[in-house]
Amino acid sequence: MLTALLNRQVFTTIHYSREELRRFRRKGLSFLCPQCSSVLKLRIGSQNIPHFAHVSHSNCRVAMHESPKHLLSKQLLYDRISPLYAGVRLEYYIKELKQIADIYVKTDSREIAIEIQCSVIPIPEIVQRTRGYLRQGITPFWILTQPLKHKELLNLSSFQQAFIRFSPHLDYFLLQFLPERSSFQLYTHLLPVSTTAFMSSCPITIPVEQFTLPLLIPDGPFHHPYSFTKWYHHRMKWIYNKLHYNNGRKDVLLREVYGEGDTFLYLPLYIGMPVTPHGIRIKNHEVEWQYYIWKDCLKKDRFFSEGRVCTVLGRRLTKGYIELRSLPLLKKDEGIKTIVRGYLRLLEEVNVIKRISNTQFQLTEPWSCPDHFSAFEQHRHDFFPKWKHILKKL
Ligand SMILES: [Zn+2]
């Protein structure tokens, strides 16, 4: 921690030089933890930022979330933000919530709590703390500082996914802080290709000197990750993996596909289309939930409504066949209606369905799943030009 109580007054290490702090330490002053009131040690090494530490085996919640990276993050962000607003406090104890915000900011119009998260905590804790802040009229701003695996794809654990946010400008995006480089990395237009892997734009670097509240995003150009070849490649890879690693008799999806007499390898390409941007809300692969829509609705009824598709997908959700991603920082719950609408719009554009009234759709041709390689090749040949046309509009 960088803050302690000294004679009931807030004392912050970053306002003093190492030499001044050593002098304080020699006086044997009693620094107390604002959270648990236990006596703290003042640590002034040469490597880390001078800080307060609990004695070992402390049960204090603050003590468990401290690391050199966390201390550095707090100092960098505090140094950046404190000249911008009058009311900026480091490690501010919020009495009503009995918790400490890493940085608390009071602007003319609102209160913001910056929460820097280095270590993994349970997602329900993020939800609970977010709700707590909101109840007090404080907007939480969560910052992820964990290293991310990013090569061609961005691989995110469920904990890291919990930091995904949405803006109409950036679609679903993830902001990561790299204190050792004094900068943020912003990954925008996230598009899942599996439960944990995402296509994204090339990350945009934002130096900490440009950090503002709310975050000002440098103007594009944003390179959309959506390319037909990539999409096709990842879709096929997912299908091959599923066939390779799962037992057809035990796997829930494969069992249904085989039961229907469909060939999993040759499913029509409009099953498994990326529904941008909101399809990310469903954790399962697109092939999975879109196949269920086909099986439960479109294949059965040549005429159907949007409401009917929502009902069948909702039922799959309730029964646990599909699952929603845990995205606690998103304000609005889009629900499956928006996703279904997005999918139907795509199906309409590739001419698989057509709208016959405000609420009713019709399949343009009866369902048929290619059952051998050359039939699938023909389908692919017919489908590609339509798809390219859609991508140009994105
Ligand atoms: Zn404590």
Coordinates of C-alpha atoms and ligand atoms in Angstrom, one line a residue:
M1 CA 0.0 0.0 0.0
L2 CA 1.1 3.6 -0.6
T3 CA -1.2 5.1 2.0
A4 CA -1.5 4.6 5.8
L5 CA -3.1 6.5 8.7
L6 CA -0.8 8.5 10.9
N7 CA -2.5 10.1 13.8
R8 CA -5.8 9.5 12.0
Q9 CA -4.5 11.6 9.0
V10 CA -3.8 10.1 5.6
F11 CA -0.1 9.6 4.9
T12 CA 1.0 8.8 1.4
T13 CA 4.5 7.6 0.6
I14 CA 4.7 9.0 -2.9
H15 CA 4.7 12.6 -1.6
Y16 CA 8.1 12.0 0.1
S17 CA 11.6 11.2 -1.0
R18 CA 13.3 8.0 0.2
E19 CA 15.5 10.0 2.6
E20 CA 12.5 11.8 4.2
L21 CA 10.7 8.4 4.6
R22 CA 13.8 6.9 6.3
R23 CA 13.7 9.8 8.7
F24 CA 10.0 9.1 9.5
R25 CA 10.8 5.4 10.0
R26 CA 13.6 6.2 12.4
K27 CA 11.2 8.1 14.6
G28 CA 9.2 4.9 15.1
L29 CA 5.9 6.5 14.1
S30 CA 2.9 4.2 14.2
F31 CA 1.3 3.8 10.7
L32 CA -2.0 2.0 10.6
C33 CA -3.9 0.2 7.9
P34 CA -7.1 2.2 6.9
Q35 CA -8.9 -1.1 6.3
C36 CA -8.0 -3.3 9.2
S37 CA -6.3 -0.8 11.6
S38 CA -3.3 -3.1 12.1
V39 CA 0.2 -1.6 12.4
L40 CA 2.0 -1.4 9.1
K41 CA 5.7 -1.6 8.3
L42 CA 7.2 1.1 6.1
R43 CA 9.4 -0.5 3.4
I44 CA 12.0 1.6 1.6
G45 CA 14.0 -0.7 -0.6
S46 CA 15.9 0.2 -3.7
Q47 CA 13.9 -1.8 -6.2
N48 CA 10.2 -1.2 -5.3
I49 CA 8.4 2.0 -4.7
P50 CA 8.5 2.7 -1.0
H51 CA 5.3 1.3 0.5
F52 CA 3.5 0.0 3.6
A53 CA 3.2 -3.7 4.2
H54 CA 1.2 -5.8 6.7
V55 CA 3.1 -8.1 8.8
S56 CA 3.1 -11.6 7.3
H57 CA 0.1 -13.8 7.7
S58 CA -2.2 -10.8 7.7
N59 CA -5.8 -11.6 6.9
C60 CA -6.5 -8.1 5.6
R61 CA -8.0 -8.1 2.2
V62 CA -5.8 -5.2 1.1
A63 CA -2.7 -7.1 2.0
M64 CA -3.6 -9.9 -0.4
H65 CA -3.8 -7.8 -3.5
E66 CA -0.5 -6.0 -3.2
S67 CA 2.3 -6.6 -5.6
P68 CA 5.2 -4.4 -7.0
K69 CA 3.2 -4.2 -10.2
H70 CA 0.1 -3.0 -8.4
L71 CA 2.1 -0.4 -6.5
L72 CA 3.7 0.9 -9.7
S73 CA 0.3 1.0 -11.5
K74 CA -1.2 3.0 -8.7
Q75 CA 1.7 5.5 -8.7
L76 CA 1.7 6.0 -12.4
L77 CA -2.0 6.5 -12.7
Y78 CA -2.2 8.7 -9.6
D79 CA 0.7 10.9 -11.0
R80 CA -1.2 11.2 -14.3
I81 CA -4.7 11.9 -12.9
S82 CA -4.0 14.0 -9.8
P83 CA -3.1 17.3 -11.8
L84 CA -6.3 16.9 -13.9
Y85 CA -8.9 17.0 -11.2
A86 CA -9.2 18.7 -7.8
G87 CA -10.4 15.7 -5.9
V88 CA -8.1 12.8 -6.5
R89 CA -7.2 10.4 -3.7
L90 CA -4.9 7.5 -3.6
E91 CA -6.2 4.4 -1.8
Y92 CA -9.3 6.0 -0.6
Y93 CA -11.3 4.3 2.1
I94 CA -15.0 4.3 1.3
K95 CA -16.8 3.9 4.7
E96 CA -20.1 2.8 3.3
L97 CA -18.6 0.0 1.4
K98 CA -15.8 -0.8 3.9
Q99 CA -13.4 -1.0 1.0
I100 CA -10.5 0.9 -0.5
A101 CA -10.6 2.2 -4.0
D102 CA -7.1 2.2 -5.6
I103 CA -7.7 5.7 -6.9
Y104 CA -10.8 7.8 -6.2
V105 CA -11.6 10.8 -8.4
K106 CA -14.2 13.4 -7.8
T107 CA -14.9 15.6 -10.9
D108 CA -17.5 18.4 -11.1
S109 CA -20.2 16.0 -12.3
R110 CA -19.2 12.5 -11.0
E111 CA -17.3 10.2 -8.7
I112 CA -15.1 7.5 -10.2
A113 CA -13.3 4.7 -8.5
I114 CA -10.3 3.2 -10.3
E115 CA -9.7 -0.5 -9.5
I116 CA -6.5 -1.9 -10.7
Q117 CA -6.6 -5.7 -11.0
C118 CA -3.3 -7.7 -11.2
S119 CA -4.3 -10.9 -9.6
V120 CA -7.2 -13.2 -10.4
I121 CA -10.3 -12.7 -8.2
P122 CA -13.6 -14.5 -8.6
I123 CA -15.9 -12.8 -11.1
P124 CA -18.8 -12.6 -8.6
E125 CA -16.4 -10.4 -6.5
I126 CA -16.1 -8.0 -9.5
V127 CA -19.9 -8.0 -9.9
Q128 CA -20.4 -7.4 -6.2
R129 CA -17.9 -4.5 -6.0
T130 CA -19.2 -2.9 -9.1
R131 CA -22.8 -3.0 -7.7
G132 CA -21.5 -1.6 -4.4
Y133 CA -19.9 1.4 -6.1
L134 CA -22.9 2.1 -8.3
R135 CA -25.2 2.0 -5.2
Q136 CA -23.0 4.8 -3.8
G137 CA -23.3 6.8 -7.0
I138 CA -19.7 6.0 -7.9
T139 CA -18.7 4.8 -11.3
P140 CA -16.1 2.0 -11.1
F141 CA -13.3 1.9 -13.7
W142 CA -11.7 -1.5 -13.7
I143 CA -8.2 -1.8 -15.2
L144 CA -6.6 -5.1 -16.1
T145 CA -2.8 -5.4 -15.8
Q146 CA -2.3 -9.0 -16.5
P147 CA -0.1 -10.1 -19.4
L148 CA -2.2 -11.3 -22.4
K149 CA -1.4 -14.0 -24.9
H150 CA -1.6 -12.3 -28.3
K151 CA -0.2 -13.6 -31.5
E152 CA -2.5 -14.0 -34.4
L153 CA -5.4 -14.3 -32.0
L154 CA -6.0 -12.9 -28.6
N155 CA -6.3 -15.6 -26.0
L156 CA -8.3 -14.7 -22.9
S157 CA -9.1 -16.6 -19.7
S158 CA -12.6 -16.2 -18.3
F159 CA -11.2 -13.8 -15.8
Q160 CA -9.6 -11.6 -18.5
Q161 CA -12.8 -11.7 -20.5
A162 CA -14.7 -10.2 -17.6
F163 CA -12.9 -6.9 -18.4
I164 CA -14.4 -6.7 -21.9
R165 CA -16.4 -3.6 -22.4
F166 CA -18.5 -2.2 -25.3
S167 CA -18.7 1.1 -27.1
P168 CA -20.5 1.7 -30.4
H169 CA -17.3 3.1 -31.8
L170 CA -15.0 0.2 -30.8
D171 CA -17.5 -2.6 -30.5
Y172 CA -16.4 -5.1 -27.8
F173 CA -13.0 -4.1 -26.6
L174 CA -10.4 -4.8 -23.9
L175 CA -8.1 -2.3 -22.2
Q176 CA -4.9 -3.5 -20.7
F177 CA -2.4 -1.5 -18.6
L178 CA 1.3 -2.2 -18.9
P179 CA 2.8 -0.3 -16.0
E180 CA 6.4 -1.5 -16.9
R181 CA 5.9 0.3 -20.3
S182 CA 3.9 3.2 -18.9
S183 CA 1.2 2.6 -21.5
F184 CA -2.2 1.0 -22.2
Q185 CA -2.9 -1.5 -25.0
L186 CA -6.4 -1.3 -26.5
Y187 CA -7.8 -4.3 -28.4
T188 CA -10.9 -3.4 -30.2
H189 CA -13.6 -5.1 -32.4
L190 CA -13.2 -8.5 -30.5
L191 CA -14.7 -11.4 -32.4
P192 CA -14.6 -14.8 -30.8
V193 CA -13.5 -17.9 -32.8
S194 CA -13.7 -20.2 -29.8
T195 CA -14.6 -19.9 -26.1
T196 CA -11.2 -18.4 -25.3
A197 CA -9.7 -17.1 -28.6
F198 CA -10.6 -13.8 -30.3
M199 CA -9.8 -12.0 -33.4
S200 CA -9.2 -8.3 -32.7
S201 CA -7.8 -5.1 -34.3
C202 CA -4.1 -4.5 -34.0
P203 CA -3.6 -3.3 -30.5
I204 CA -3.5 0.5 -30.1
T205 CA -0.9 1.9 -27.7
I206 CA -2.0 4.8 -25.4
P207 CA 0.8 6.3 -23.4
V208 CA -0.2 6.9 -19.7
E209 CA 0.4 10.7 -20.3
Q210 CA -2.7 10.5 -22.6
F211 CA -4.9 8.7 -20.2
T212 CA -8.1 10.6 -19.3
L213 CA -11.4 9.9 -17.6
P214 CA -13.4 8.9 -19.5
L215 CA -10.8 7.4 -21.8
L216 CA -10.2 9.4 -25.0
I217 CA -9.5 7.0 -27.8
P218 CA -7.1 8.1 -30.5
D219 CA -8.8 8.4 -33.9
G220 CA -8.6 5.3 -36.1
P221 CA -7.8 3.9 -38.5
F222 CA -9.1 0.7 -37.0
H223 CA -8.4 -2.4 -38.9
H224 CA -11.4 -4.7 -38.6
P225 CA -10.5 -8.3 -37.8
Y226 CA -13.2 -9.6 -40.0
S227 CA -11.9 -11.3 -43.1
F228 CA -13.6 -14.1 -44.9
T229 CA -10.5 -16.3 -45.2
K230 CA -9.7 -16.0 -41.5
W231 CA -13.3 -16.7 -40.5
Y232 CA -13.5 -19.7 -42.8
H233 CA -10.1 -21.0 -41.5
H234 CA -11.1 -20.7 -37.8
R235 CA -14.6 -22.2 -38.4
M236 CA -13.2 -25.3 -40.1
K237 CA -10.5 -25.6 -37.5
W238 CA -13.1 -25.6 -34.7
I239 CA -15.1 -28.3 -36.6
Y240 CA -12.0 -30.5 -37.1
N241 CA -11.0 -30.1 -33.5
K242 CA -14.5 -31.1 -32.4
L243 CA -14.5 -34.2 -34.6
H244 CA -11.0 -35.1 -33.5
Y245 CA -11.3 -34.7 -29.7
N246 CA -14.9 -35.6 -29.0
N247 CA -16.7 -38.8 -29.0
G248 CA -19.6 -38.5 -31.4
R249 CA -21.8 -40.6 -29.2
K250 CA -21.1 -38.6 -26.0
D251 CA -20.7 -35.1 -27.4
V252 CA -24.1 -33.3 -27.1
L253 CA -23.9 -31.4 -30.3
L254 CA -22.4 -34.2 -32.5
R255 CA -25.1 -36.6 -31.2
E256 CA -27.8 -34.2 -32.4
V257 CA -26.2 -33.5 -35.7
Y258 CA -25.8 -37.3 -36.5
G259 CA -29.3 -38.0 -35.1
E260 CA -30.7 -35.6 -37.7
G261 CA -28.7 -37.3 -40.5
D262 CA -26.5 -34.2 -41.1
T263 CA -22.8 -34.3 -41.9
F264 CA -20.9 -32.3 -39.3
L265 CA -18.0 -31.6 -41.6
Y266 CA -20.2 -30.2 -44.4
L267 CA -22.7 -28.1 -42.4
P268 CA -23.8 -25.2 -44.6
L269 CA -21.5 -22.1 -44.2
Y270 CA -24.4 -20.0 -42.9
I271 CA -24.3 -22.1 -39.8
G272 CA -21.4 -20.6 -37.8
M273 CA -21.4 -17.1 -39.1
P274 CA -19.9 -14.4 -37.0
V275 CA -22.7 -12.2 -35.7
T276 CA -21.1 -8.9 -35.1
P277 CA -20.9 -7.3 -32.7
H278 CA -23.2 -8.9 -30.1
G279 CA -22.6 -12.6 -30.9
I280 CA -19.7 -12.5 -28.5
R281 CA -22.3 -12.6 -25.7
I282 CA -22.8 -16.3 -26.3
K283 CA -19.9 -18.4 -25.0
N284 CA -20.5 -21.3 -27.3
H285 CA -19.1 -21.4 -30.8
E286 CA -21.4 -19.9 -33.5
V287 CA -21.7 -23.3 -35.2
E288 CA -23.2 -24.7 -32.0
W289 CA -25.9 -22.2 -31.3
Q290 CA -26.8 -21.6 -34.9
Y291 CA -27.1 -25.3 -35.5
Y292 CA -29.6 -25.4 -32.6
I293 CA -31.6 -22.6 -34.3
W294 CA -31.7 -24.6 -37.5
K295 CA -32.7 -27.9 -35.9
D296 CA -35.3 -26.5 -33.5
C297 CA -36.9 -23.9 -35.7
L298 CA -35.9 -23.2 -39.3
K299 CA -35.7 -26.8 -40.4
K300 CA -39.1 -27.6 -39.0
D301 CA -41.1 -24.5 -40.0
R302 CA -40.5 -23.0 -43.4
F303 CA -42.4 -19.9 -42.1
F304 CA -41.3 -18.5 -38.7
S305 CA -41.0 -15.4 -36.7
E306 CA -38.2 -13.7 -34.8
G307 CA -40.0 -14.4 -31.6
R308 CA -40.1 -18.1 -32.3
V309 CA -36.3 -18.2 -32.9
C310 CA -35.8 -16.3 -29.6
T311 CA -38.0 -18.8 -27.8
V312 CA -36.1 -21.9 -29.1
L313 CA -32.7 -20.3 -28.4
G314 CA -33.9 -19.2 -24.9
R315 CA -35.0 -22.8 -24.2
R316 CA -31.5 -24.1 -25.2
L317 CA -30.1 -21.5 -22.8
T318 CA -32.3 -22.6 -19.9
K319 CA -31.5 -26.2 -20.5
G320 CA -27.8 -25.5 -20.4
Y321 CA -26.9 -26.4 -24.0
I322 CA -25.6 -22.9 -24.5
E323 CA -24.2 -20.4 -22.1
L324 CA -23.7 -16.7 -22.0
R325 CA -20.3 -15.2 -21.4
S326 CA -19.7 -13.5 -18.0
L327 CA -19.2 -9.9 -18.9
P328 CA -19.9 -8.0 -15.7
L329 CA -18.6 -4.6 -16.9
L330 CA -21.2 -4.2 -19.6
K331 CA -24.0 -1.8 -18.6
K332 CA -26.8 -3.2 -20.8
D333 CA -27.7 -6.8 -21.0
E334 CA -28.3 -7.2 -24.8
G335 CA -30.1 -10.5 -24.3
I336 CA -30.6 -13.0 -27.0
K337 CA -33.1 -10.9 -28.9
T338 CA -30.4 -8.6 -30.3
I339 CA -28.2 -11.6 -31.2
V340 CA -31.1 -13.4 -33.0
R341 CA -31.9 -10.3 -34.9
G342 CA -28.3 -9.9 -36.0
Y343 CA -28.2 -13.5 -37.2
L344 CA -31.5 -13.3 -39.1
R345 CA -30.3 -10.2 -40.8
L346 CA -27.2 -12.1 -42.0
L347 CA -29.3 -15.0 -43.2
E348 CA -31.5 -12.5 -45.1
E349 CA -28.4 -10.9 -46.7
V350 CA -27.0 -14.3 -47.9
N351 CA -30.5 -15.0 -49.2
V352 CA -31.2 -18.1 -47.1
I353 CA -34.3 -16.5 -45.7
K354 CA -36.6 -13.7 -46.8
R355 CA -38.8 -11.4 -44.9
I356 CA -42.5 -11.8 -45.8
S357 CA -44.0 -9.4 -43.2
N358 CA -42.9 -7.3 -40.3
T359 CA -42.5 -10.3 -38.1
Q360 CA -42.5 -13.3 -40.4
F361 CA -39.7 -14.9 -42.4
Q362 CA -39.6 -17.7 -44.9
L363 CA -36.8 -20.1 -45.9
T364 CA -36.0 -19.4 -49.5
E365 CA -35.2 -23.1 -50.1
P366 CA -35.9 -26.2 -48.1
W367 CA -33.0 -27.2 -45.7
S368 CA -30.4 -29.4 -47.1
C369 CA -27.0 -30.3 -45.6
P370 CA -24.4 -31.2 -48.2
D371 CA -23.6 -34.9 -47.7
H372 CA -20.4 -35.3 -49.6
F373 CA -17.3 -33.3 -50.5
S374 CA -18.3 -32.1 -54.0
A375 CA -21.7 -31.0 -52.8
F376 CA -20.1 -29.0 -50.1
E377 CA -17.6 -27.5 -52.6
Q378 CA -20.4 -26.4 -54.8
H379 CA -22.2 -24.8 -51.8
R380 CA -18.9 -23.0 -50.8
H381 CA -18.5 -21.8 -54.4
D382 CA -22.1 -20.3 -54.3
F383 CA -21.8 -18.9 -50.9
F384 CA -18.4 -17.1 -51.0
P385 CA -19.5 -14.2 -53.4
K386 CA -22.5 -13.4 -51.2
W387 CA -20.4 -13.4 -48.1
K388 CA -17.7 -11.1 -49.6
H389 CA -20.5 -8.7 -50.4
I390 CA -21.5 -8.5 -46.8
L391 CA -18.0 -8.1 -45.6
K392 CA -17.5 -5.1 -47.8
K393 CA -20.3 -3.4 -46.0
L394 CA -18.9 -4.0 -42.5
Ligands
ZN1 ZN -5.1 -4.0 6.6

